[in-house]
mmCIF file of C-alpha atoms in Angstrom:
data_model
loop_
_atom_site.group_PDB
_atom_site.id
_atom_site.type_symbol
_atom_site.label_atom_id
_atom_site.label_comp_id
_atom_site.label_asym_id
_atom_site.label_seq_id
_atom_site.Cartn_x
_atom_site.Cartn_y
_atom_site.Cartn_z
ATOM 1 C CA UNK V 1 -31.958 -4.104 -33.650
ATOM 2 C CA UNK V 2 -35.128 -3.131 -35.551
ATOM 3 C CA UNK V 3 -35.585 -3.702 -39.288
ATOM 4 C CA UNK V 4 -36.033 -0.846 -41.821
ATOM 5 C CA UNK V 5 -38.482 -0.637 -44.762
ATOM 6 C CA UNK V 6 -37.834 1.611 -47.769
ATOM 7 C CA UNK V 7 -40.832 3.715 -48.809
ATOM 8 C CA UNK V 8 -40.299 4.795 -52.473
ATOM 9 C CA UNK V 9 -43.416 6.993 -52.434
ATOM 10 C CA UNK V 10 -42.099 9.131 -49.556
ATOM 11 C CA UNK V 11 -38.722 10.836 -49.819
ATOM 12 C CA UNK V 12 -36.497 12.976 -47.660
ATOM 13 C CA UNK V 13 -35.531 16.543 -48.538
ATOM 14 C CA UNK V 14 -32.374 15.178 -50.180
ATOM 15 C CA UNK V 15 -34.504 13.004 -52.492
ATOM 16 C CA UNK V 16 -33.640 9.636 -50.936
ATOM 17 C CA UNK V 17 -36.422 7.090 -50.166
ATOM 18 C CA UNK V 18 -37.693 7.510 -46.618
ATOM 19 C CA UNK V 19 -36.751 4.696 -44.209
ATOM 20 C CA UNK V 20 -39.520 3.557 -41.893
ATOM 21 C CA UNK V 21 -38.306 1.686 -38.797
ATOM 22 C CA UNK V 22 -40.311 -1.406 -37.996
ATOM 23 C CA UNK V 23 -40.851 -2.597 -34.448
ATOM 24 C CA UNK V 24 -37.992 -4.640 -32.996
ATOM 25 C CA UNK V 25 -38.511 -8.428 -33.008
ATOM 26 C CA UNK V 26 -39.285 -9.994 -29.649
ATOM 27 C CA UNK V 27 -36.223 -11.271 -27.733
ATOM 28 C CA UNK V 28 -35.413 -14.919 -28.185
ATOM 29 C CA UNK V 29 -35.214 -17.332 -25.297
ATOM 30 C CA UNK V 30 -36.576 -16.986 -21.758
ATOM 31 C CA UNK V 31 -37.032 -13.515 -20.346
ATOM 32 C CA UNK V 32 -36.913 -12.144 -16.835
ATOM 33 C CA UNK V 33 -39.909 -10.092 -15.855
ATOM 34 C CA UNK V 34 -39.766 -7.300 -13.319
ATOM 35 C CA UNK V 35 -42.491 -5.436 -11.498
ATOM 36 C CA UNK V 36 -40.887 -2.263 -12.800
ATOM 37 C CA UNK V 37 -38.398 -1.557 -15.600
ATOM 38 C CA UNK V 38 -34.838 -2.576 -14.687
ATOM 39 C CA UNK V 39 -33.129 0.501 -13.234
ATOM 40 C CA UNK V 40 -30.514 2.221 -15.396
ATOM 41 C CA UNK V 41 -28.184 2.256 -12.420
ATOM 42 C CA UNK V 42 -27.973 -1.528 -12.529
ATOM 43 C CA UNK V 43 -25.596 -3.021 -13.344
ATOM 44 C CA UNK V 44 -22.921 -0.391 -13.918
ATOM 45 C CA UNK V 45 -21.478 -2.304 -16.848
ATOM 46 C CA UNK V 46 -24.687 -2.022 -18.875
ATOM 47 C CA UNK V 47 -24.331 1.745 -18.863
ATOM 48 C CA UNK V 48 -20.702 1.849 -19.897
ATOM 49 C CA UNK V 49 -20.227 3.191 -23.414
ATOM 50 C CA UNK V 50 -18.897 0.440 -25.696
ATOM 51 C CA UNK V 51 -15.250 -0.023 -26.549
ATOM 52 C CA UNK V 52 -12.541 2.322 -25.402
ATOM 53 C CA UNK V 53 -15.044 4.962 -24.263
ATOM 54 C CA UNK V 54 -15.302 2.953 -21.063
ATOM 55 C CA UNK V 55 -11.752 4.041 -20.251
ATOM 56 C CA UNK V 56 -12.605 7.747 -20.436
ATOM 57 C CA UNK V 57 -13.829 8.256 -16.890
ATOM 58 C CA UNK V 58 -14.116 11.728 -15.348
ATOM 59 C CA UNK V 59 -11.082 13.022 -13.408
ATOM 60 C CA UNK V 60 -13.083 13.325 -10.190
ATOM 61 C CA UNK V 61 -13.940 9.609 -10.408
ATOM 62 C CA UNK V 62 -10.188 8.923 -10.384
ATOM 63 C CA UNK V 63 -9.879 11.082 -7.270
ATOM 64 C CA UNK V 64 -12.479 8.834 -5.628
ATOM 65 C CA UNK V 65 -10.317 5.822 -6.485
ATOM 66 C CA UNK V 66 -7.212 7.503 -5.073
ATOM 67 C CA UNK V 67 -9.106 8.308 -1.884
ATOM 68 C CA UNK V 68 -10.152 4.660 -1.618
ATOM 69 C CA UNK V 69 -6.535 3.515 -1.926
ATOM 70 C CA UNK V 70 -5.353 6.026 0.674
ATOM 71 C CA UNK V 71 -8.007 4.875 3.135
ATOM 72 C CA UNK V 72 -7.616 1.163 2.454
ATOM 73 C CA UNK V 73 -3.846 0.777 2.113
ATOM 74 C CA UNK V 74 -3.011 0.717 5.856
ATOM 75 C CA UNK V 75 -5.451 -2.184 6.295
ATOM 76 C CA UNK V 76 -3.798 -3.965 3.372
ATOM 77 C CA UNK V 77 -0.351 -3.523 4.922
ATOM 78 C CA UNK V 78 -1.599 -5.069 8.167
ATOM 79 C CA UNK V 79 -3.216 -7.928 6.234
ATOM 80 C CA UNK V 80 -0.017 -8.795 4.360
ATOM 81 C CA UNK V 81 2.155 -8.707 7.478
ATOM 82 C CA UNK V 82 -0.227 -10.952 9.383
ATOM 83 C CA UNK V 83 -0.437 -13.391 6.462
ATOM 84 C CA UNK V 84 3.299 -13.929 6.068
ATOM 85 C CA UNK V 85 4.646 -13.641 9.620
ATOM 86 C CA UNK V 86 6.533 -16.618 11.025
ATOM 87 C CA UNK V 87 4.535 -19.192 12.963
ATOM 88 C CA UNK V 88 7.534 -19.983 15.190
ATOM 89 C CA UNK V 89 8.194 -16.354 16.134
ATOM 90 C CA UNK V 90 5.023 -14.352 15.467
ATOM 91 C CA UNK V 91 5.629 -10.616 15.567
ATOM 92 C CA UNK V 92 1.983 -9.545 15.861
ATOM 93 C CA UNK V 93 -0.842 -10.854 18.045
ATOM 94 C CA UNK V 94 -3.662 -9.567 15.880
ATOM 95 C CA UNK V 95 -4.975 -6.723 13.738
ATOM 96 C CA UNK V 96 -4.949 -3.996 16.397
ATOM 97 C CA UNK V 97 -1.550 -5.020 17.754
ATOM 98 C CA UNK V 98 -0.140 -4.984 14.221
ATOM 99 C CA UNK V 99 -1.440 -1.440 13.656
ATOM 100 C CA UNK V 100 0.029 -0.265 16.956
ATOM 101 C CA UNK V 101 3.394 -1.947 16.373
ATOM 102 C CA UNK V 102 3.849 -0.497 12.887
ATOM 103 C CA UNK V 103 3.003 3.034 14.049
ATOM 104 C CA UNK V 104 5.277 2.728 17.082
ATOM 105 C CA UNK V 105 8.263 1.285 15.205
ATOM 106 C CA UNK V 106 7.922 2.919 11.759
ATOM 107 C CA UNK V 107 5.516 5.842 12.304
ATOM 108 C CA UNK V 108 2.267 6.242 10.376
ATOM 109 C CA UNK V 109 4.234 6.188 7.119
ATOM 110 C CA UNK V 110 4.981 2.519 7.763
ATOM 111 C CA UNK V 111 1.328 1.762 7.075
ATOM 112 C CA UNK V 112 1.717 3.304 3.608
ATOM 113 C CA UNK V 113 4.674 1.262 2.426
ATOM 114 C CA UNK V 114 4.134 0.140 -1.161
ATOM 115 C CA UNK V 115 1.453 2.765 -1.763
ATOM 116 C CA UNK V 116 2.928 3.777 -5.115
ATOM 117 C CA UNK V 117 2.188 0.398 -6.658
ATOM 118 C CA UNK V 118 -1.630 0.434 -6.337
ATOM 119 C CA UNK V 119 -1.707 4.133 -7.249
ATOM 120 C CA UNK V 120 0.189 3.415 -10.473
ATOM 121 C CA UNK V 121 -2.150 0.576 -11.420
ATOM 122 C CA UNK V 122 -5.388 2.131 -10.175
ATOM 123 C CA UNK V 123 -6.531 3.775 -13.410
ATOM 124 C CA UNK V 124 -5.597 0.845 -15.657
ATOM 125 C CA UNK V 125 -7.081 -1.874 -13.444
ATOM 126 C CA UNK V 126 -10.427 -0.192 -12.716
ATOM 127 C CA UNK V 127 -10.893 0.888 -16.328
ATOM 128 C CA UNK V 128 -9.912 -2.585 -17.558
ATOM 129 C CA UNK V 129 -12.194 -4.387 -15.095
ATOM 130 C CA UNK V 130 -15.327 -2.345 -15.771
ATOM 131 C CA UNK V 131 -14.595 -2.148 -19.500
ATOM 132 C CA UNK V 132 -14.032 -5.892 -19.962
ATOM 133 C CA UNK V 133 -16.987 -6.794 -17.740
ATOM 134 C CA UNK V 134 -19.333 -4.482 -19.605
ATOM 135 C CA UNK V 135 -18.248 -5.542 -23.073
ATOM 136 C CA UNK V 136 -18.244 -9.244 -22.167
ATOM 137 C CA UNK V 137 -21.782 -8.977 -20.831
ATOM 138 C CA UNK V 138 -22.786 -7.124 -23.966
ATOM 139 C CA UNK V 139 -21.220 -9.833 -26.144
ATOM 140 C CA UNK V 140 -23.036 -12.574 -24.221
ATOM 141 C CA UNK V 141 -26.284 -10.837 -25.174
ATOM 142 C CA UNK V 142 -28.335 -11.521 -22.046
ATOM 143 C CA UNK V 143 -28.187 -10.103 -18.549
ATOM 144 C CA UNK V 144 -28.534 -13.358 -16.620
ATOM 145 C CA UNK V 145 -26.954 -14.290 -13.255
ATOM 146 C CA UNK V 146 -24.644 -16.766 -14.987
ATOM 147 C CA UNK V 147 -23.557 -14.162 -17.528
ATOM 148 C CA UNK V 148 -22.920 -11.657 -14.728
ATOM 149 C CA UNK V 149 -20.593 -14.174 -13.108
ATOM 150 C CA UNK V 150 -18.869 -15.081 -16.391
ATOM 151 C CA UNK V 151 -18.352 -11.435 -17.357
ATOM 152 C CA UNK V 152 -16.960 -10.604 -13.932
ATOM 153 C CA UNK V 153 -14.678 -13.643 -13.975
ATOM 154 C CA UNK V 154 -13.358 -12.655 -17.415
ATOM 155 C CA UNK V 155 -12.589 -9.158 -16.147
ATOM 156 C CA UNK V 156 -10.832 -10.575 -13.097
ATOM 157 C CA UNK V 157 -8.698 -12.933 -15.171
ATOM 158 C CA UNK V 158 -7.580 -10.317 -17.712
ATOM 159 C CA UNK V 159 -6.599 -7.686 -15.158
ATOM 160 C CA UNK V 160 -4.169 -10.163 -13.537
ATOM 161 C CA UNK V 161 -1.634 -9.139 -16.192
ATOM 162 C CA UNK V 162 -1.359 -5.783 -14.387
ATOM 163 C CA UNK V 163 -2.451 -6.862 -10.934
ATOM 164 C CA UNK V 164 0.147 -9.597 -10.333
ATOM 165 C CA UNK V 165 3.340 -7.542 -10.846
ATOM 166 C CA UNK V 166 1.721 -4.623 -9.040
ATOM 167 C CA UNK V 167 0.897 -6.745 -5.995
ATOM 168 C CA UNK V 168 4.333 -8.364 -6.047
ATOM 169 C CA UNK V 169 5.999 -4.958 -5.748
ATOM 170 C CA UNK V 170 3.473 -3.841 -3.128
ATOM 171 C CA UNK V 171 4.023 -6.941 -1.007
ATOM 172 C CA UNK V 172 7.825 -6.691 -1.148
ATOM 173 C CA UNK V 173 7.732 -3.006 -0.187
ATOM 174 C CA UNK V 174 5.271 -3.607 2.660
ATOM 175 C CA UNK V 175 7.553 -6.243 4.167
ATOM 176 C CA UNK V 176 10.972 -4.687 3.689
ATOM 177 C CA UNK V 177 12.881 -3.250 6.653
ATOM 178 C CA UNK V 178 12.845 0.484 7.288
ATOM 179 C CA UNK V 179 15.853 2.780 7.109
ATOM 180 C CA UNK V 180 19.190 1.988 5.476
ATOM 181 C CA UNK V 181 18.415 -1.750 5.378
ATOM 182 C CA UNK V 182 15.676 -1.357 2.778
ATOM 183 C CA UNK V 183 16.334 -3.060 -0.545
ATOM 184 C CA UNK V 184 13.872 -1.157 -2.763
ATOM 185 C CA UNK V 185 13.407 2.580 -3.298
ATOM 186 C CA UNK V 186 9.954 2.257 -4.824
ATOM 187 C CA UNK V 187 7.618 0.109 -6.888
ATOM 188 C CA UNK V 188 9.388 0.521 -10.233
ATOM 189 C CA UNK V 189 12.800 0.018 -8.649
ATOM 190 C CA UNK V 190 11.483 -3.144 -6.981
ATOM 191 C CA UNK V 191 10.197 -4.608 -10.261
ATOM 192 C CA UNK V 192 13.389 -3.630 -12.099
ATOM 193 C CA UNK V 193 15.486 -5.270 -9.362
ATOM 194 C CA UNK V 194 13.426 -8.484 -9.529
ATOM 195 C CA UNK V 195 13.602 -8.520 -13.335
ATOM 196 C CA UNK V 196 17.399 -8.210 -13.330
ATOM 197 C CA UNK V 197 17.735 -11.100 -10.899
ATOM 198 C CA UNK V 198 14.905 -13.430 -11.942
ATOM 199 C CA UNK V 199 13.738 -12.256 -15.360
ATOM 200 C CA UNK V 200 10.126 -12.043 -16.535
ATOM 201 C CA UNK V 201 9.188 -15.126 -14.560
ATOM 202 C CA UNK V 202 10.231 -13.405 -11.343
ATOM 203 C CA UNK V 203 8.158 -10.312 -12.125
ATOM 204 C CA UNK V 204 5.130 -12.576 -12.573
ATOM 205 C CA UNK V 205 5.734 -14.588 -9.403
ATOM 206 C CA UNK V 206 2.373 -15.657 -8.000
ATOM 207 C CA UNK V 207 0.516 -15.314 -11.309
ATOM 208 C CA UNK V 208 -1.233 -18.701 -10.997
ATOM 209 C CA UNK V 209 -2.438 -17.966 -7.454
ATOM 210 C CA UNK V 210 -3.507 -14.475 -8.520
ATOM 211 C CA UNK V 211 -5.603 -15.992 -11.322
ATOM 212 C CA UNK V 212 -7.139 -18.482 -8.878
ATOM 213 C CA UNK V 213 -8.045 -15.623 -6.564
ATOM 214 C CA UNK V 214 -9.199 -12.953 -9.011
ATOM 215 C CA UNK V 215 -11.201 -15.007 -11.514
ATOM 216 C CA UNK V 216 -13.908 -16.393 -9.178
ATOM 217 C CA UNK V 217 -13.822 -13.443 -6.777
ATOM 218 C CA UNK V 218 -14.639 -10.925 -9.505
ATOM 219 C CA UNK V 219 -17.429 -13.198 -10.710
ATOM 220 C CA UNK V 220 -18.886 -13.146 -7.194
ATOM 221 C CA UNK V 221 -18.211 -9.391 -7.017
ATOM 222 C CA UNK V 222 -20.366 -8.424 -9.991
ATOM 223 C CA UNK V 223 -22.986 -11.122 -9.503
ATOM 224 C CA UNK V 224 -23.629 -10.180 -5.871
ATOM 225 C CA UNK V 225 -23.800 -6.472 -6.734
ATOM 226 C CA UNK V 226 -26.352 -7.174 -9.446
ATOM 227 C CA UNK V 227 -28.497 -9.336 -7.162
ATOM 228 C CA UNK V 228 -28.310 -6.918 -4.229
ATOM 229 C CA UNK V 229 -29.171 -3.791 -6.213
ATOM 230 C CA UNK V 230 -32.201 -5.530 -7.691
ATOM 231 C CA UNK V 231 -33.290 -6.765 -4.268
ATOM 232 C CA UNK V 232 -32.837 -3.306 -2.718
ATOM 233 C CA UNK V 233 -34.781 -1.635 -5.546
ATOM 234 C CA UNK V 234 -32.039 0.756 -6.707
ATOM 235 C CA UNK V 235 -34.173 2.540 -9.266
ATOM 236 C CA UNK V 236 -33.692 6.172 -10.334
ATOM 237 C CA UNK V 237 -35.559 8.425 -7.971
ATOM 238 C CA UNK V 238 -35.898 5.704 -5.339
ATOM 239 C CA UNK V 239 -35.557 6.857 -1.721
ATOM 240 C CA UNK V 240 -32.112 6.390 -0.161
ATOM 241 C CA UNK V 241 -30.621 5.440 -3.536
ATOM 242 C CA UNK V 242 -27.001 6.319 -2.722
ATOM 243 C CA UNK V 243 -27.021 4.498 0.666
ATOM 244 C CA UNK V 244 -28.465 1.443 -1.096
ATOM 245 C CA UNK V 245 -25.723 1.539 -3.727
ATOM 246 C CA UNK V 246 -23.099 1.903 -0.992
ATOM 247 C CA UNK V 247 -24.556 -1.057 0.898
ATOM 248 C CA UNK V 248 -24.651 -3.213 -2.232
ATOM 249 C CA UNK V 249 -21.110 -2.285 -3.259
ATOM 250 C CA UNK V 250 -19.631 -2.808 0.204
ATOM 251 C CA UNK V 251 -21.389 -6.133 0.723
ATOM 252 C CA UNK V 252 -20.259 -7.312 -2.722
ATOM 253 C CA UNK V 253 -16.676 -6.488 -1.802
ATOM 254 C CA UNK V 254 -16.916 -8.513 1.407
ATOM 255 C CA UNK V 255 -18.472 -11.511 -0.357
ATOM 256 C CA UNK V 256 -15.842 -11.469 -3.088
ATOM 257 C CA UNK V 257 -13.022 -11.509 -0.530
ATOM 258 C CA UNK V 258 -14.614 -14.277 1.522
ATOM 259 C CA UNK V 259 -14.995 -16.442 -1.588
ATOM 260 C CA UNK V 260 -11.237 -16.758 -2.218
ATOM 261 C CA UNK V 261 -9.454 -15.471 0.888
ATOM 262 C CA UNK V 262 -7.435 -18.674 1.558
ATOM 263 C CA UNK V 263 -5.962 -18.341 -1.941
ATOM 264 C CA UNK V 264 -4.946 -14.770 -1.105
ATOM 265 C CA UNK V 265 -2.982 -16.021 1.908
ATOM 266 C CA UNK V 266 -1.112 -18.473 -0.333
ATOM 267 C CA UNK V 267 -0.484 -15.749 -2.932
ATOM 268 C CA UNK V 268 1.000 -13.375 -0.346
ATOM 269 C CA UNK V 269 3.285 -16.097 0.995
ATOM 270 C CA UNK V 270 4.484 -17.058 -2.470
ATOM 271 C CA UNK V 271 5.223 -13.447 -3.426
ATOM 272 C CA UNK V 272 7.061 -12.831 -0.148
ATOM 273 C CA UNK V 273 8.973 -16.104 -0.370
ATOM 274 C CA UNK V 274 12.733 -15.583 -0.543
ATOM 275 C CA UNK V 275 12.602 -11.992 0.686
ATOM 276 C CA UNK V 276 14.405 -12.996 3.865
ATOM 277 C CA UNK V 277 16.474 -16.105 3.314
ATOM 278 C CA UNK V 278 16.161 -18.989 0.873
ATOM 279 C CA UNK V 279 12.811 -19.742 -0.831
ATOM 280 C CA UNK V 280 10.683 -22.285 1.041
ATOM 281 C CA UNK V 281 7.797 -23.117 -1.287
ATOM 282 C CA UNK V 282 7.733 -25.106 -4.505
ATOM 283 C CA UNK V 283 4.373 -23.811 -5.678
ATOM 284 C CA UNK V 284 0.748 -23.270 -4.674
ATOM 285 C CA UNK V 285 0.078 -26.793 -3.427
ATOM 286 C CA UNK V 286 3.371 -26.961 -1.535
ATOM 287 C CA UNK V 287 2.778 -23.590 0.111
ATOM 288 C CA UNK V 288 -0.744 -24.571 1.186
ATOM 289 C CA UNK V 289 0.480 -27.934 2.493
ATOM 290 C CA UNK V 290 3.392 -26.500 4.491
ATOM 291 C CA UNK V 291 1.257 -23.696 5.909
ATOM 292 C CA UNK V 292 -1.466 -26.106 7.010
ATOM 293 C CA UNK V 293 0.974 -28.527 8.626
ATOM 294 C CA UNK V 294 2.681 -25.741 10.569
ATOM 295 C CA UNK V 295 -0.356 -23.738 11.712
ATOM 296 C CA UNK V 296 -3.568 -25.616 10.943
ATOM 297 C CA UNK V 297 -6.595 -24.270 9.111
ATOM 298 C CA UNK V 298 -6.518 -20.923 10.910
ATOM 299 C CA UNK V 299 -3.530 -19.892 8.821
ATOM 300 C CA UNK V 300 -5.906 -19.364 5.887
ATOM 301 C CA UNK V 301 -7.852 -16.726 7.852
ATOM 302 C CA UNK V 302 -4.868 -14.618 8.873
ATOM 303 C CA UNK V 303 -5.497 -10.931 8.257
ATOM 304 C CA UNK V 304 -9.166 -11.520 7.431
ATOM 305 C CA UNK V 305 -10.466 -8.956 9.934
ATOM 306 C CA UNK V 306 -8.279 -6.227 8.444
ATOM 307 C CA UNK V 307 -9.343 -7.221 4.933
ATOM 308 C CA UNK V 308 -13.060 -7.023 5.692
ATOM 309 C CA UNK V 309 -12.660 -3.668 7.475
ATOM 310 C CA UNK V 310 -11.041 -2.374 4.299
ATOM 311 C CA UNK V 311 -13.323 -4.126 1.801
ATOM 312 C CA UNK V 312 -16.612 -2.503 2.739
ATOM 313 C CA UNK V 313 -15.813 1.228 2.497
ATOM 314 C CA UNK V 314 -13.473 0.933 -0.496
ATOM 315 C CA UNK V 315 -15.810 -1.204 -2.621
ATOM 316 C CA UNK V 316 -18.888 0.713 -1.532
ATOM 317 C CA UNK V 317 -17.360 3.951 -2.787
ATOM 318 C CA UNK V 318 -16.020 2.362 -5.994
ATOM 319 C CA UNK V 319 -19.238 0.702 -7.139
ATOM 320 C CA UNK V 320 -21.535 3.567 -6.150
ATOM 321 C CA UNK V 321 -19.311 6.121 -7.882
ATOM 322 C CA UNK V 322 -18.855 4.131 -11.089
ATOM 323 C CA UNK V 323 -22.556 3.334 -11.302
ATOM 324 C CA UNK V 324 -23.708 6.926 -10.838
ATOM 325 C CA UNK V 325 -20.994 8.429 -13.066
ATOM 326 C CA UNK V 326 -21.628 6.079 -15.975
ATOM 327 C CA UNK V 327 -25.389 6.547 -15.617
ATOM 328 C CA UNK V 328 -25.102 10.309 -15.981
ATOM 329 C CA UNK V 329 -22.391 9.978 -18.648
ATOM 330 C CA UNK V 330 -24.884 8.190 -20.881
ATOM 331 C CA UNK V 331 -27.434 10.948 -20.423
ATOM 332 C CA UNK V 332 -31.188 10.568 -20.991
ATOM 333 C CA UNK V 333 -30.641 8.129 -23.855
ATOM 334 C CA UNK V 334 -28.700 5.742 -21.597
ATOM 335 C CA UNK V 335 -31.700 4.418 -19.704
ATOM 336 C CA UNK V 336 -33.593 2.928 -22.665
ATOM 337 C CA UNK V 337 -30.438 1.215 -23.855
ATOM 338 C CA UNK V 338 -29.890 -0.301 -20.444
ATOM 339 C CA UNK V 339 -33.463 -1.452 -20.217
ATOM 340 C CA UNK V 340 -33.279 -2.969 -23.685
ATOM 341 C CA UNK V 341 -30.334 -5.083 -22.715
ATOM 342 C CA UNK V 342 -31.573 -6.006 -19.268
ATOM 343 C CA UNK V 343 -35.043 -6.980 -20.349
ATOM 344 C CA UNK V 344 -34.049 -10.318 -21.967
ATOM 345 C CA UNK V 345 -33.586 -12.946 -19.411
ATOM 346 C CA UNK V 346 -29.501 -10.886 -14.956
ATOM 347 C CA UNK V 347 -19.761 -9.993 -7.664
#
C-alpha cells in the first residue's frame, strides 16, 4: 500500500489538506519476473473479491456446477461400486461392464443414486474452496508455487467439514439395493438415520481419510492449474484462451486425483463398511492392510478409469468458468490488483 503526504498549501473544495499519494515501496524479498504482465485470469483466486464477496457468485455459474454434477455423477457411481465390490465375488468386470450392468438392472436412474448429496453441498463447497484458497493466498502475501500449494491444501482441509458427511450419504445411497429393500429415502434421511444409530461420530465416518485425500489433492489442484495457465500463456486477448483454460483445468483435476487416489479407495471402503453385514475394518491402516492382502496393489487403482473420465470435463468446466466469471466480476480495476499481487515472487 502506498504512503500519503499531507500538503497544507493545497486544499480540497471542503477545505481539508490535499493528500498526495507517494509511489508504493518496492516489494520485499525475491520477485518473479515475467516476459509480460501476469494475466488477470490467473490464478482465479487472485481475482476473487475479499471476504464473503467470494461467496456471491452469479446464478448461471451455479448452473454450470449443477451441469458438471449431472454429467459426472454416473462416473462417480461406477467408481464407488468398483472400489468396494467383494474380491471373492466381484460383481463387475470393469468400468464399461459396470455401466451396462447398472443400466440393465436399475435403469439409467441407478447411475444417479445419491445425486441429491453433491447437489446440496455444491454451492457451499465450491464457494468455500475458492474463497478460502483466495483469502489464504492473499494472507500469505506472495504468489509463489509453495503458497499456491499451501492455500489449496488449506481450502481442501476446511471443506472436509461439509465434504465428509456429504460423501458418506452419497456412498451409502449409491450402494443400497433398489426397490423396497432400500434403507434410505434420500441424503438427509440417510444422515439422520446414521446419526440416530451412531451419533456425530457416525456422520463423520471417514473424516481422517477424507482429510488425507483432500488436503494434498487440493494443493496439487491449484498449484498445477497455476503452473499450466502460465505455461500456456492464458493472458487476456490471447488466442484460444477458453480452450487453454479448459485444458489447464481438466489436467489439474486429473493430476489432483492421481496424487491421492489410493486414499480415496480406502475412504470409500471405510464409509461403506457395515452397510451389508458387520464392520470389517478398524481404521485406515487396517483397511489398507486387509485390502492389500486380499487383492494386491491393484486394489488401490479400482475405479480409476471412471474417475479420470469424469475428472477432466468436470474440472475443466469448473476452473474455466470460475476464472472467467471472477475476472469479469472485478471489472477493469481487477486486473491491476491481480498484477500487483502476482508480481512479487506463484492444483
